[in-house]
């Protein structure tokens, strides 16, 4: 006794799964075959794909689109995401800035180390 | 009469307290309020500015607190009582508006002062900057003067009206290098070289401290800062440069051992790159050759 | 005979050597023994187990939070006395003060942890558990069992921090010990591990309570009470719990990384091998600043209630107060870098965070003006809570000003980590948080215990707290400007000695104030007959909790009231209170008591103890037991019991007397 | 979406347990945010050991991602079957979810073991500490999810798809979907961006 709704919801899951697989494959393809070359462009592209896939999953798998009026779950999800961005981007900005100022960040340290080796220390 | 008991107690206590504070503070010259360096002067004037700006908020709050509490006490029959009066757009506009104005002006001052008093910014003066490399050790300070070729422990001789460009690092838990009468403090950390620029404008003996706890002897890390005229400084640095005790990496290892209440040492510097070697202690265990293919053409030299 | 497989690094060498700590190490077990002996003598063990250890009634959990907090307040003030007597003695005798440096450093670290985590957070949860469900017309919190489990995590963490006195000592790195000082390289001992696990366990308990109270406010409000008809205290709790929900995971993450550094020698925050201690400072303050707003926002909520009731007037600008709370919630996550302006960040970074910090001062200022104008054209009763409010406004305003001063990076370069900073945060925490919670204890005491606290003694206690605070901390502002750095255990500048002596006298005055509180409670218990609160509404209140009899019955509301407007109870009294008819009583469902909250929390404590002393088998066994009991609780379906309407009607008649 | 299923979905979406668990998920997001930030800061700190480009195998990570995505899909089907009281297909789908979860966990443990045996354990450099802790934290969550799933399977086979079972299953499926969302960002930020730069 398969309800019409049963198949409708199942089709949503299938659709959601399919879109997610495509997005993952796309990101993988960007990286493996250097579609945008090495560097920032690829990083931004795959991050956008990740964000898109997160929204797709939240929409299809977590049923956020069917929430009732005050929509507490969607509001809290968006607010937490903003806070996650503030913490991650804020921390990166602050600590990278300090590393740069002390020009002794780990990557600069590696450069500095090479240069010191040349001088035979 | 009985109703005046509490107001008298409160006002009496307030005046008693102010008298104690006046007795304590009168006659003392706090370093931060009476600095002797250009950076410290700017910071002192900023402090006074914020006191004035916040007074515009604090004084009305204290006045209203006292007046409203006294006037609208329940035993005062003359006072009007309007229990439902809970909204007033004009009043809200005032105490959102005025603080916004005050904070905006303070924010503008903050933006410019943060850039002008940025410890990384070199101070322009007629004399060339004196280079001092500061190393925070376990519970003492090591000062290296690469150009004069001398090093001192727990004492910092400086030349008056000559900017000093400090490079601050550590070989100890996170510490902080601060001379209140000259201005800003900056953290000293292992394997990280931070910049600080100050300028002493008055001669005399001042004191520097470590403001970040780094273990047992943290309170003993107080050091004298002797600011002297140019020629006296040259004579002193020549005398130290010729002293028998020399500082090389091995002697440095001796000094770096944890100790408290370390007396002042003055030595000549035999290894100019000592400061970089101290930094390298915490880098990726240098020693083996980096991969040959490493292309470092884009590498700009490390400016000291 | 290497027993380390059995007892890890436990050993007699970890017993205390300093006379003061030996005294505490003997005194504390003796007190515990006295309690055990009393319980056995009066045969109260079953009563303790049934009524308290396994209870899920929010009010009882609130009382337990309160008892633990008051005990920890006494210990915290004891630590403060040790610190100030040491610095005063170090000045007078010119020597090294009363205690060894290591003990001094452990005392101020323990003082910081105990005052913030066990007194401030403890009193906050005590008051929220007591007042919130009653205020929003709820029968209990959303997850009663989770509430009991959170309390017992809090209690286990308290036991851990006090047990460090007996064995192993505590961290000496300050209340937020920065690596590399607290990394394995410089502090290999168990002290730092005690600190880590105390914070970790208390932090998880707080996070779970945060979730609990958000859901309570969102889904357990009385019918008709929309968010904008809710009391402002409930708003402050909702916003505080959102901050807890988003900030405490960062604390959990940072402490876990530090634990991994210390247990498995990883390199998150070590200075060598690529680690970055600055990341610890950045993360711990990303939690640290929201934490201080978590402490102060309920205090704002409490004073909004007290001022409105004592002035017999509706709170001025309800919408603005809620808008100010929301603004503070958002901005509190944008300012954390002002705790390390002097670490070496560029001018842009410092300026940005400095300006953000100043912006927060605006909504805080607005709240103070709204309180003042609630007093305007009111009829003010100068009861003890109102006295605390007057002390709060006077003290907190000074703290706010020095805060705005330190928000300017250029000034902070001169006053960071000095006694000026110490005076500032004591100003905002004692002047703001402690004054509010002491006022709230007096305010809600009759609702829980059925009798009021003695007014006269309360006012004297407030008087001593205020004088003690001014004497203890105003000299520190001056000392900070004279170059005195924080956490000094000896100094050789004779000019500073009078300041430290006056500050020592101030701490003694605060101790007198705290002593007066204990005397007040004892005397009020003795005089509880005359101080009995018969009406259930001793302060002529405005919110729903005053519509229940005092002491509030375990079911809070026999019939959940309908709410039509703000300050519902005030207007019900004006229109004449309609008494409940026999037919209004319905069957009600209440949660059953459960011992699993206590059991799992004790197991978590054992896991932490095992981690501190590297007793690996204890960690594994306790983790397995935790998972087992968690699953058993998870699958337990029989968690509620019903009270039939008849029984409820009888109980309610009895309670209304 | 007809009215009946909407109310069906809506009724159990706004219960306190659902809301409380959702808020726990939000706090878990912040926990992961702290580990992500630390990983990104410490990534250059390779302490002369291998950097991200040297040791990550993107193909291996892609397979892991698809496995977890599949298990998230089957978990959705399991919850759907349970809601329509189809016990047989529910048991099949939930078992599939748990097996895929175990495969994912096995692959992850294999990768960790491979690194440790090659001498790149978490205690060798900050980058490795960051990597092991971030991916390990997700692994711990997956392990907890699998234990929860097994217990649920046992409970439902014994007591059938009653109201309590559905409530718990709803929470489990939200937890499992959330883990897949977090893994998307781990796959992107750790593996893909590790190989790119």
Coordinates of N, CA and C in Angstrom, one line a residue, chain A residues 82-95 98, chain C residues 176 178 247 250 278-293 330-343 349-350 352-354 356-357 360 412 416, chain D residues 30 37 41:
Chain A
X82 N 26.0 32.3 10.7 CA 26.7 33.7 10.7 C 27.8 33.6 11.8
X83 N 27.4 33.1 13.0 CA 28.4 33.1 14.1 C 29.6 32.2 13.7
X84 N 29.3 31.1 13.0 CA 30.5 30.2 12.6 C 31.4 31.0 11.7
X85 N 30.8 31.8 10.8 CA 31.6 32.6 9.9 C 32.4 33.6 10.7
X86 N 31.7 34.3 11.6 CA 32.4 35.3 12.4 C 33.6 34.7 13.1
X87 N 33.4 33.5 13.7 CA 34.5 33.0 14.5 C 35.6 32.5 13.6
X88 N 35.3 31.8 12.5 CA 36.3 31.3 11.6 C 37.1 32.4 10.9
X89 N 36.3 33.2 10.2 CA 36.9 34.3 9.5 C 37.6 35.3 10.4
X90 N 37.0 35.6 11.5 CA 37.6 36.5 12.5 C 38.9 35.9 13.0
X91 N 38.9 34.7 13.4 CA 40.1 34.1 13.9 C 41.2 34.1 12.9
X92 N 40.9 33.7 11.6 CA 41.9 33.7 10.5 C 42.5 35.1 10.4
X93 N 41.6 36.1 10.3 CA 42.1 37.5 10.1 C 43.0 37.9 11.2
X94 N 42.6 37.6 12.5 CA 43.4 38.1 13.6 C 44.7 37.4 13.7
X95 N 44.7 36.1 13.6 CA 45.9 35.3 13.9 C 46.9 35.5 12.6
X98 N 48.6 38.7 12.9 CA 49.7 38.7 13.9 C 50.9 38.0 13.4
Chain C
X176 N 42.8 31.9 32.9 CA 42.8 31.3 31.5 C 44.2 31.1 31.2
X178 N 47.5 30.9 29.8 CA 48.0 30.8 28.4 C 49.1 29.8 28.2
X247 N 28.8 30.0 22.5 CA 30.1 30.3 23.0 C 30.8 29.1 23.7
X250 N 33.1 26.6 21.9 CA 34.4 27.1 21.6 C 35.3 26.8 22.8
X278 N 49.3 31.7 20.0 CA 48.3 32.8 19.8 C 46.9 32.3 19.5
X279 N 46.9 31.1 18.9 CA 45.5 30.6 18.5 C 44.8 30.3 19.7
X280 N 45.5 29.8 20.8 CA 44.8 29.5 22.1 C 44.2 30.8 22.6
X281 N 45.0 31.8 22.6 CA 44.5 33.1 23.2 C 43.3 33.6 22.4
X282 N 43.4 33.5 21.1 CA 42.3 33.9 20.2 C 41.0 33.1 20.5
X283 N 41.2 31.8 20.6 CA 40.0 31.0 20.8 C 39.4 31.1 22.2
X284 N 40.3 31.2 23.2 CA 39.7 31.2 24.6 C 39.0 32.5 24.8
X285 N 39.4 33.6 24.1 CA 38.7 34.9 24.3 C 37.5 35.0 23.4
X286 N 37.5 34.1 22.3 CA 36.3 34.1 21.4 C 35.2 33.5 22.3
X287 N 35.5 32.7 23.3 CA 34.5 32.2 24.3 C 34.5 33.2 25.4
X288 N 35.6 33.7 25.8 CA 35.8 34.6 27.0 C 34.9 35.8 27.1
X289 N 34.8 36.5 25.9 CA 34.0 37.7 26.0 C 32.5 37.4 26.0
X290 N 32.0 36.6 25.1 CA 30.6 36.2 25.3 C 30.3 35.7 26.8
X291 N 31.3 35.1 27.4 CA 31.1 34.5 28.7 C 30.8 35.7 29.7
X292 N 31.6 36.8 29.6 CA 31.3 37.9 30.6 C 29.9 38.5 30.3
X293 N 29.5 38.4 29.0 CA 28.1 38.9 28.8 C 27.1 37.9 29.3
X330 N 24.4 40.3 19.8 CA 25.1 40.1 18.5 C 26.5 40.7 18.6
X331 N 26.7 41.9 19.2 CA 28.0 42.5 19.2 C 29.0 41.7 20.2
X332 N 28.4 41.0 21.1 CA 29.4 40.3 22.0 C 30.3 39.3 21.3
X333 N 29.9 38.9 20.1 CA 30.7 38.0 19.3 C 31.7 38.7 18.4
X334 N 31.7 40.0 18.5 CA 32.6 40.8 17.5 C 33.7 41.5 18.2
X335 N 33.9 41.2 19.5 CA 34.8 42.1 20.2 C 36.0 41.4 20.9
X336 N 36.1 40.1 20.7 CA 37.0 39.4 21.7 C 38.4 39.8 21.6
X337 N 38.9 40.4 20.4 CA 40.3 40.7 20.3 C 40.8 41.8 21.2
X338 N 39.8 42.5 21.9 CA 40.3 43.6 22.8 C 41.0 43.0 24.0
X339 N 40.9 41.7 24.2 CA 41.6 41.1 25.3 C 43.1 40.9 25.0
X340 N 43.5 41.0 23.7 CA 44.9 40.9 23.4 C 45.3 41.9 22.3
X341 N 44.9 43.2 22.6 CA 45.4 44.3 21.7 C 46.9 44.3 21.6
X342 N 47.5 43.9 22.8 CA 49.0 44.1 22.9 C 49.8 42.9 22.4
X343 N 49.1 42.0 21.7 CA 49.8 40.8 21.3 C 50.6 41.0 20.0
X349 N 43.3 45.8 12.7 CA 42.7 44.8 13.5 C 42.3 45.4 14.8
X350 N 43.3 46.1 15.5 CA 43.0 46.7 16.8 C 41.9 47.7 16.7
X352 N 39.5 48.1 14.5 CA 38.2 47.5 14.3 C 37.6 47.0 15.6
X353 N 38.3 46.1 16.3 CA 37.8 45.5 17.5 C 37.6 46.5 18.6
X354 N 38.4 47.6 18.6 CA 38.2 48.6 19.6 C 36.9 49.3 19.4
X356 N 34.3 48.2 17.8 CA 33.2 47.3 18.1 C 32.9 47.3 19.6
X357 N 34.0 47.3 20.4 CA 33.8 47.2 21.8 C 33.1 48.5 22.3
X360 N 29.2 48.5 22.0 CA 28.5 47.7 23.0 C 28.1 48.6 24.1
X412 N 44.9 51.0 25.8 CA 45.0 49.7 26.4 C 46.5 49.2 26.4
X416 N 46.9 47.5 29.9 CA 46.6 46.0 29.7 C 47.3 45.2 30.8
Chain D
X30 N 29.3 25.0 16.2 CA 30.3 25.9 16.7 C 31.5 25.1 17.2
X37 N 38.8 26.4 12.3 CA 39.6 27.6 12.4 C 41.0 27.2 12.8
X41 N 44.5 27.5 10.6 CA 45.7 28.3 11.0 C 46.9 27.5 11.1

